[in-house]
């Protein structure tokens, strides 16, 4: 049976959503399917308006109940950083997973990460590292992207780009004006493909 994959993200200006869509394309290239969710917004509309942020996407389901993810074998999580860590929206969401922590609802699930920062050195690696504590408490198995499947692209210094062995990534600029590049989209697609293959291998018992 094909594994069930969920792609869950938070996105202020749409950058992380674009990576989420690329991850889904990669999963589909591998022969799989994935459901995309966004986590709830915690900022009031007044603040979003002042930030010139569009707010939650109207065409993407909001994952209000963490229990929904218990039905999935693996999930790719899209995280925009705040000071090198989860933003408040993700923290609030994780704080609602006490039931899964106690019951083992996420135990043995597989997860990968893709991350957005405003700039170089903005915390793509530190955000991934910070996520390891949350994964450990839940017994979630982290699936790193690594270098093997996109070595040439990840190590190409001809242009500035996000992404690394921890997962795909992008730079948004401080005002959200920079959009994910073709290279960053490509990395996200490859990660989606390889993540799906890895989860399929383990859920089929062939690993």
PDB file of C-alpha atoms in Angstrom:
ATOM      1  CA  UNK A   1       0.000   0.000   0.000  1.00  0.00           C
ATOM      2  CA  UNK A   2       1.308   3.447  -0.906  1.00  0.00           C
ATOM      3  CA  UNK A   3       2.297   5.575   2.086  1.00  0.00           C
ATOM      4  CA  UNK A   4       0.150   8.512   3.112  1.00  0.00           C
ATOM      5  CA  UNK A   5       2.086  11.768   3.057  1.00  0.00           C
ATOM      6  CA  UNK A   6       1.021  15.135   4.440  1.00  0.00           C
ATOM      7  CA  UNK A   7       2.739  18.416   3.650  1.00  0.00           C
ATOM      8  CA  UNK A   8       2.107  20.926   6.424  1.00  0.00           C
ATOM      9  CA  UNK A   9       3.310  24.502   6.320  1.00  0.00           C
ATOM     10  CA  UNK A  10       2.982  28.018   7.659  1.00  0.00           C
ATOM     11  CA  UNK A  11       3.636  30.886   5.271  1.00  0.00           C
ATOM     12  CA  UNK A  12       3.400  34.627   5.875  1.00  0.00           C
ATOM     13  CA  UNK A  13       4.073  35.850   2.339  1.00  0.00           C
ATOM     14  CA  UNK A  14       3.630  32.649   0.311  1.00  0.00           C
ATOM     15  CA  UNK A  15       7.263  31.547  -0.006  1.00  0.00           C
ATOM     16  CA  UNK A  16       6.878  28.399   2.055  1.00  0.00           C
ATOM     17  CA  UNK A  17       3.673  27.537   0.240  1.00  0.00           C
ATOM     18  CA  UNK A  18       5.554  27.591  -3.068  1.00  0.00           C
ATOM     19  CA  UNK A  19       8.099  25.173  -1.643  1.00  0.00           C
ATOM     20  CA  UNK A  20       5.266  22.995  -0.328  1.00  0.00           C
ATOM     21  CA  UNK A  21       3.757  22.812  -3.797  1.00  0.00           C
ATOM     22  CA  UNK A  22       7.166  21.878  -5.236  1.00  0.00           C
ATOM     23  CA  UNK A  23       7.541  19.125  -2.629  1.00  0.00           C
ATOM     24  CA  UNK A  24       4.170  17.765  -3.740  1.00  0.00           C
ATOM     25  CA  UNK A  25       5.270  17.803  -7.386  1.00  0.00           C
ATOM     26  CA  UNK A  26       8.319  15.763  -6.390  1.00  0.00           C
ATOM     27  CA  UNK A  27       6.174  13.230  -4.556  1.00  0.00           C
ATOM     28  CA  UNK A  28       3.925  12.880  -7.574  1.00  0.00           C
ATOM     29  CA  UNK A  29       6.954  12.354  -9.826  1.00  0.00           C
ATOM     30  CA  UNK A  30       7.817   9.392  -7.591  1.00  0.00           C
ATOM     31  CA  UNK A  31       4.340   7.952  -8.122  1.00  0.00           C
ATOM     32  CA  UNK A  32       2.833   9.082  -4.850  1.00  0.00           C
ATOM     33  CA  UNK A  33       0.261  11.554  -3.644  1.00  0.00           C
ATOM     34  CA  UNK A  34       0.257  14.067  -0.816  1.00  0.00           C
ATOM     35  CA  UNK A  35      -2.230  16.258   1.020  1.00  0.00           C
ATOM     36  CA  UNK A  36      -1.245  19.870   1.709  1.00  0.00           C
ATOM     37  CA  UNK A  37      -2.341  21.649   4.887  1.00  0.00           C
ATOM     38  CA  UNK A  38      -1.561  25.003   6.471  1.00  0.00           C
ATOM     39  CA  UNK A  39      -1.464  25.531  10.207  1.00  0.00           C
ATOM     40  CA  UNK A  40      -3.671  28.198  11.786  1.00  0.00           C
ATOM     41  CA  UNK A  41      -2.674  31.844  11.712  1.00  0.00           C
ATOM     42  CA  UNK A  42      -2.242  33.455  15.128  1.00  0.00           C
ATOM     43  CA  UNK A  43      -1.812  37.060  14.012  1.00  0.00           C
ATOM     44  CA  UNK A  44      -4.922  39.270  13.812  1.00  0.00           C
ATOM     45  CA  UNK A  45      -5.887  40.645  10.418  1.00  0.00           C
ATOM     46  CA  UNK A  46      -4.937  44.148  11.550  1.00  0.00           C
ATOM     47  CA  UNK A  47      -1.330  43.078  12.044  1.00  0.00           C
ATOM     48  CA  UNK A  48      -1.218  41.119   8.781  1.00  0.00           C
ATOM     49  CA  UNK A  49      -2.488  44.174   6.941  1.00  0.00           C
ATOM     50  CA  UNK A  50       0.262  46.340   8.421  1.00  0.00           C
ATOM     51  CA  UNK A  51       2.791  43.697   7.351  1.00  0.00           C
ATOM     52  CA  UNK A  52       1.340  43.671   3.814  1.00  0.00           C
ATOM     53  CA  UNK A  53       0.866  39.930   4.292  1.00  0.00           C
ATOM     54  CA  UNK A  54      -1.938  38.208   2.370  1.00  0.00           C
ATOM     55  CA  UNK A  55      -2.999  36.009   5.266  1.00  0.00           C
ATOM     56  CA  UNK A  56      -3.974  32.322   5.113  1.00  0.00           C
ATOM     57  CA  UNK A  57      -4.621  30.813   1.696  1.00  0.00           C
ATOM     58  CA  UNK A  58      -8.326  30.325   1.087  1.00  0.00           C
ATOM     59  CA  UNK A  59      -7.787  27.190  -1.005  1.00  0.00           C
ATOM     60  CA  UNK A  60      -5.630  25.206   1.451  1.00  0.00           C
ATOM     61  CA  UNK A  61      -7.209  23.281   4.368  1.00  0.00           C
ATOM     62  CA  UNK A  62      -6.247  24.509   7.834  1.00  0.00           C
ATOM     63  CA  UNK A  63      -4.856  21.793  10.096  1.00  0.00           C
ATOM     64  CA  UNK A  64      -6.481  22.796  13.356  1.00  0.00           C
ATOM     65  CA  UNK A  65      -6.508  19.334  14.947  1.00  0.00           C
ATOM     66  CA  UNK A  66      -3.097  17.650  15.229  1.00  0.00           C
ATOM     67  CA  UNK A  67      -4.864  14.273  15.429  1.00  0.00           C
ATOM     68  CA  UNK A  68      -5.407  14.511  11.678  1.00  0.00           C
ATOM     69  CA  UNK A  69      -1.736  13.682  11.138  1.00  0.00           C
ATOM     70  CA  UNK A  70      -2.038  10.396  13.012  1.00  0.00           C
ATOM     71  CA  UNK A  71      -3.498   8.881   9.846  1.00  0.00           C
ATOM     72  CA  UNK A  72      -0.351   9.666   7.831  1.00  0.00           C
ATOM     73  CA  UNK A  73       2.881   7.695   7.537  1.00  0.00           C
ATOM     74  CA  UNK A  74       5.059  10.725   7.011  1.00  0.00           C
ATOM     75  CA  UNK A  75       4.947  14.484   6.809  1.00  0.00           C
ATOM     76  CA  UNK A  76       7.030  17.250   5.305  1.00  0.00           C
ATOM     77  CA  UNK A  77       6.932  20.383   7.417  1.00  0.00           C
ATOM     78  CA  UNK A  78       7.411  23.863   5.972  1.00  0.00           C
ATOM     79  CA  UNK A  79       8.788  26.341   8.492  1.00  0.00           C
ATOM     80  CA  UNK A  80       9.614  30.041   8.110  1.00  0.00           C
ATOM     81  CA  UNK A  81      12.135  30.933  10.784  1.00  0.00           C
ATOM     82  CA  UNK A  82      11.838  33.421  13.592  1.00  0.00           C
ATOM     83  CA  UNK A  83      15.227  34.172  15.092  1.00  0.00           C
ATOM     84  CA  UNK A  84      16.561  30.798  13.999  1.00  0.00           C
ATOM     85  CA  UNK A  85      13.669  28.781  15.389  1.00  0.00           C
ATOM     86  CA  UNK A  86       9.999  27.896  14.875  1.00  0.00           C
ATOM     87  CA  UNK A  87       7.706  30.919  14.462  1.00  0.00           C
ATOM     88  CA  UNK A  88       4.945  31.429  17.018  1.00  0.00           C
ATOM     89  CA  UNK A  89       2.345  29.856  14.735  1.00  0.00           C
ATOM     90  CA  UNK A  90       4.222  26.560  14.678  1.00  0.00           C
ATOM     91  CA  UNK A  91       4.953  26.720  18.407  1.00  0.00           C
ATOM     92  CA  UNK A  92       1.265  27.164  19.195  1.00  0.00           C
ATOM     93  CA  UNK A  93       0.431  24.215  16.960  1.00  0.00           C
ATOM     94  CA  UNK A  94       3.010  21.938  18.569  1.00  0.00           C
ATOM     95  CA  UNK A  95       1.790  22.988  22.012  1.00  0.00           C
ATOM     96  CA  UNK A  96      -1.540  21.357  21.146  1.00  0.00           C
ATOM     97  CA  UNK A  97       0.048  17.939  20.559  1.00  0.00           C
ATOM     98  CA  UNK A  98       0.081  16.821  24.189  1.00  0.00           C
ATOM     99  CA  UNK A  99      -2.333  13.999  23.403  1.00  0.00           C
ATOM    100  CA  UNK A 100      -0.052  12.656  20.656  1.00  0.00           C
ATOM    101  CA  UNK A 101       2.959  13.004  22.957  1.00  0.00           C
ATOM    102  CA  UNK A 102       1.289  10.932  25.672  1.00  0.00           C
ATOM    103  CA  UNK A 103      -0.367   8.372  23.418  1.00  0.00           C
ATOM    104  CA  UNK A 104       2.430   7.997  20.872  1.00  0.00           C
ATOM    105  CA  UNK A 105       0.186   9.231  18.091  1.00  0.00           C
ATOM    106  CA  UNK A 106       3.172  10.446  16.095  1.00  0.00           C
ATOM    107  CA  UNK A 107       5.563   7.730  17.270  1.00  0.00           C
ATOM    108  CA  UNK A 108       7.398   6.126  14.376  1.00  0.00           C
ATOM    109  CA  UNK A 109       6.130   8.640  11.830  1.00  0.00           C
ATOM    110  CA  UNK A 110       8.723   9.992   9.403  1.00  0.00           C
ATOM    111  CA  UNK A 111       9.272  13.708   8.836  1.00  0.00           C
ATOM    112  CA  UNK A 112      11.349  16.044   6.728  1.00  0.00           C
ATOM    113  CA  UNK A 113      11.782  19.811   6.780  1.00  0.00           C
ATOM    114  CA  UNK A 114      11.900  22.700   4.343  1.00  0.00           C
ATOM    115  CA  UNK A 115      12.664  26.157   5.639  1.00  0.00           C
ATOM    116  CA  UNK A 116      12.516  29.828   4.697  1.00  0.00           C
ATOM    117  CA  UNK A 117      14.649  32.623   6.115  1.00  0.00           C
ATOM    118  CA  UNK A 118      14.917  36.303   5.321  1.00  0.00           C
ATOM    119  CA  UNK A 119      18.619  36.170   4.579  1.00  0.00           C
ATOM    120  CA  UNK A 120      21.856  34.224   4.573  1.00  0.00           C
ATOM    121  CA  UNK A 121      22.663  33.167   8.117  1.00  0.00           C
ATOM    122  CA  UNK A 122      19.012  33.618   9.047  1.00  0.00           C
ATOM    123  CA  UNK A 123      18.751  30.220  10.665  1.00  0.00           C
ATOM    124  CA  UNK A 124      17.918  27.460   8.181  1.00  0.00           C
ATOM    125  CA  UNK A 125      20.250  25.018   9.952  1.00  0.00           C
ATOM    126  CA  UNK A 126      19.453  26.195  13.490  1.00  0.00           C
ATOM    127  CA  UNK A 127      15.721  25.895  12.849  1.00  0.00           C
ATOM    128  CA  UNK A 128      16.195  22.318  11.675  1.00  0.00           C
ATOM    129  CA  UNK A 129      18.341  21.568  14.711  1.00  0.00           C
ATOM    130  CA  UNK A 130      15.713  23.084  17.009  1.00  0.00           C
ATOM    131  CA  UNK A 131      13.100  20.798  15.465  1.00  0.00           C
ATOM    132  CA  UNK A 132      15.065  17.723  16.535  1.00  0.00           C
ATOM    133  CA  UNK A 133      14.019  18.183  20.165  1.00  0.00           C
ATOM    134  CA  UNK A 134      10.344  18.219  19.219  1.00  0.00           C
ATOM    135  CA  UNK A 135      10.802  15.191  16.970  1.00  0.00           C
ATOM    136  CA  UNK A 136      12.604  13.303  19.732  1.00  0.00           C
ATOM    137  CA  UNK A 137       9.859  13.927  22.275  1.00  0.00           C
ATOM    138  CA  UNK A 138       7.272  12.576  19.859  1.00  0.00           C
ATOM    139  CA  UNK A 139       9.393   9.696  18.571  1.00  0.00           C
ATOM    140  CA  UNK A 140       9.249  11.132  15.049  1.00  0.00           C
ATOM    141  CA  UNK A 141      11.915   9.766  12.713  1.00  0.00           C
ATOM    142  CA  UNK A 142      13.723  12.617  10.970  1.00  0.00           C
ATOM    143  CA  UNK A 143      14.590  12.052   7.315  1.00  0.00           C
ATOM    144  CA  UNK A 144      17.393  14.415   6.246  1.00  0.00           C
ATOM    145  CA  UNK A 145      17.661  15.427   2.630  1.00  0.00           C
ATOM    146  CA  UNK A 146      21.407  14.879   2.483  1.00  0.00           C
ATOM    147  CA  UNK A 147      23.613  15.781  -0.463  1.00  0.00           C
ATOM    148  CA  UNK A 148      23.606  12.639  -2.589  1.00  0.00           C
ATOM    149  CA  UNK A 149      20.524  13.327  -4.722  1.00  0.00           C
ATOM    150  CA  UNK A 150      21.251  16.996  -5.483  1.00  0.00           C
ATOM    151  CA  UNK A 151      24.955  17.443  -4.839  1.00  0.00           C
ATOM    152  CA  UNK A 152      25.666  19.618  -7.861  1.00  0.00           C
ATOM    153  CA  UNK A 153      22.738  21.925  -7.172  1.00  0.00           C
ATOM    154  CA  UNK A 154      23.292  22.240  -3.438  1.00  0.00           C
ATOM    155  CA  UNK A 155      26.989  23.039  -3.859  1.00  0.00           C
ATOM    156  CA  UNK A 156      26.552  25.396  -6.826  1.00  0.00           C
ATOM    157  CA  UNK A 157      27.805  28.835  -5.774  1.00  0.00           C
ATOM    158  CA  UNK A 158      27.006  30.621  -9.036  1.00  0.00           C
ATOM    159  CA  UNK A 159      23.943  32.159  -7.375  1.00  0.00           C
ATOM    160  CA  UNK A 160      22.568  32.655  -3.897  1.00  0.00           C
ATOM    161  CA  UNK A 161      20.121  29.917  -2.933  1.00  0.00           C
ATOM    162  CA  UNK A 162      18.616  28.259   0.091  1.00  0.00           C
ATOM    163  CA  UNK A 163      18.491  24.586   0.927  1.00  0.00           C
ATOM    164  CA  UNK A 164      21.014  22.125   2.273  1.00  0.00           C
ATOM    165  CA  UNK A 165      21.349  18.639   3.732  1.00  0.00           C
ATOM    166  CA  UNK A 166      18.663  19.419   6.310  1.00  0.00           C
ATOM    167  CA  UNK A 167      16.080  20.099   3.613  1.00  0.00           C
ATOM    168  CA  UNK A 168      14.982  22.489   0.892  1.00  0.00           C
ATOM    169  CA  UNK A 169      14.975  26.187   1.641  1.00  0.00           C
ATOM    170  CA  UNK A 170      14.577  29.688   0.301  1.00  0.00           C
ATOM    171  CA  UNK A 171      15.465  33.269   1.135  1.00  0.00           C
ATOM    172  CA  UNK A 172      12.550  35.704   1.305  1.00  0.00           C
ATOM    173  CA  UNK A 173      14.361  38.990   2.053  1.00  0.00           C
ATOM    174  CA  UNK A 174      13.394  41.063   5.068  1.00  0.00           C
ATOM    175  CA  UNK A 175      10.297  42.444   3.373  1.00  0.00           C
ATOM    176  CA  UNK A 176       9.242  39.203   1.692  1.00  0.00           C
ATOM    177  CA  UNK A 177      10.049  40.569  -1.762  1.00  0.00           C
ATOM    178  CA  UNK A 178      12.313  37.752  -2.972  1.00  0.00           C
ATOM    179  CA  UNK A 179      10.501  34.710  -4.351  1.00  0.00           C
ATOM    180  CA  UNK A 180      11.848  31.123  -4.436  1.00  0.00           C
ATOM    181  CA  UNK A 181      14.229  30.678  -7.354  1.00  0.00           C
ATOM    182  CA  UNK A 182      14.113  27.915  -9.947  1.00  0.00           C
ATOM    183  CA  UNK A 183      17.034  26.259  -8.200  1.00  0.00           C
ATOM    184  CA  UNK A 184      15.258  26.325  -4.841  1.00  0.00           C
ATOM    185  CA  UNK A 185      12.081  24.933  -6.392  1.00  0.00           C
ATOM    186  CA  UNK A 186      14.126  22.177  -8.016  1.00  0.00           C
ATOM    187  CA  UNK A 187      15.704  21.230  -4.686  1.00  0.00           C
ATOM    188  CA  UNK A 188      12.262  21.044  -3.072  1.00  0.00           C
ATOM    189  CA  UNK A 189      10.967  18.791  -5.843  1.00  0.00           C
ATOM    190  CA  UNK A 190      13.917  16.442  -5.444  1.00  0.00           C
ATOM    191  CA  UNK A 191      13.417  16.353  -1.689  1.00  0.00           C
ATOM    192  CA  UNK A 192       9.748  15.465  -2.183  1.00  0.00           C
ATOM    193  CA  UNK A 193      10.697  12.608  -4.479  1.00  0.00           C
ATOM    194  CA  UNK A 194      13.359  11.201  -2.182  1.00  0.00           C
ATOM    195  CA  UNK A 195      11.271  11.630   0.953  1.00  0.00           C
ATOM    196  CA  UNK A 196       8.435   9.671  -0.614  1.00  0.00           C
ATOM    197  CA  UNK A 197      10.804   6.901  -1.703  1.00  0.00           C
ATOM    198  CA  UNK A 198      12.237   6.647   1.801  1.00  0.00           C
ATOM    199  CA  UNK A 199       8.839   6.492   3.513  1.00  0.00           C
ATOM    200  CA  UNK A 200       7.599   3.950   0.952  1.00  0.00           C
ATOM    201  CA  UNK A 201      10.640   1.772   1.590  1.00  0.00           C
ATOM    202  CA  UNK A 202      10.034   1.696   5.336  1.00  0.00           C
ATOM    203  CA  UNK A 203       6.261   1.307   5.245  1.00  0.00           C
ATOM    204  CA  UNK A 204       6.554  -1.594   2.792  1.00  0.00           C
ATOM    205  CA  UNK A 205       9.005  -3.381   5.059  1.00  0.00           C
ATOM    206  CA  UNK A 206      11.723  -3.476   2.427  1.00  0.00           C
ATOM    207  CA  UNK A 207      14.130  -1.224   4.315  1.00  0.00           C
TER     208      UNK A 207
END
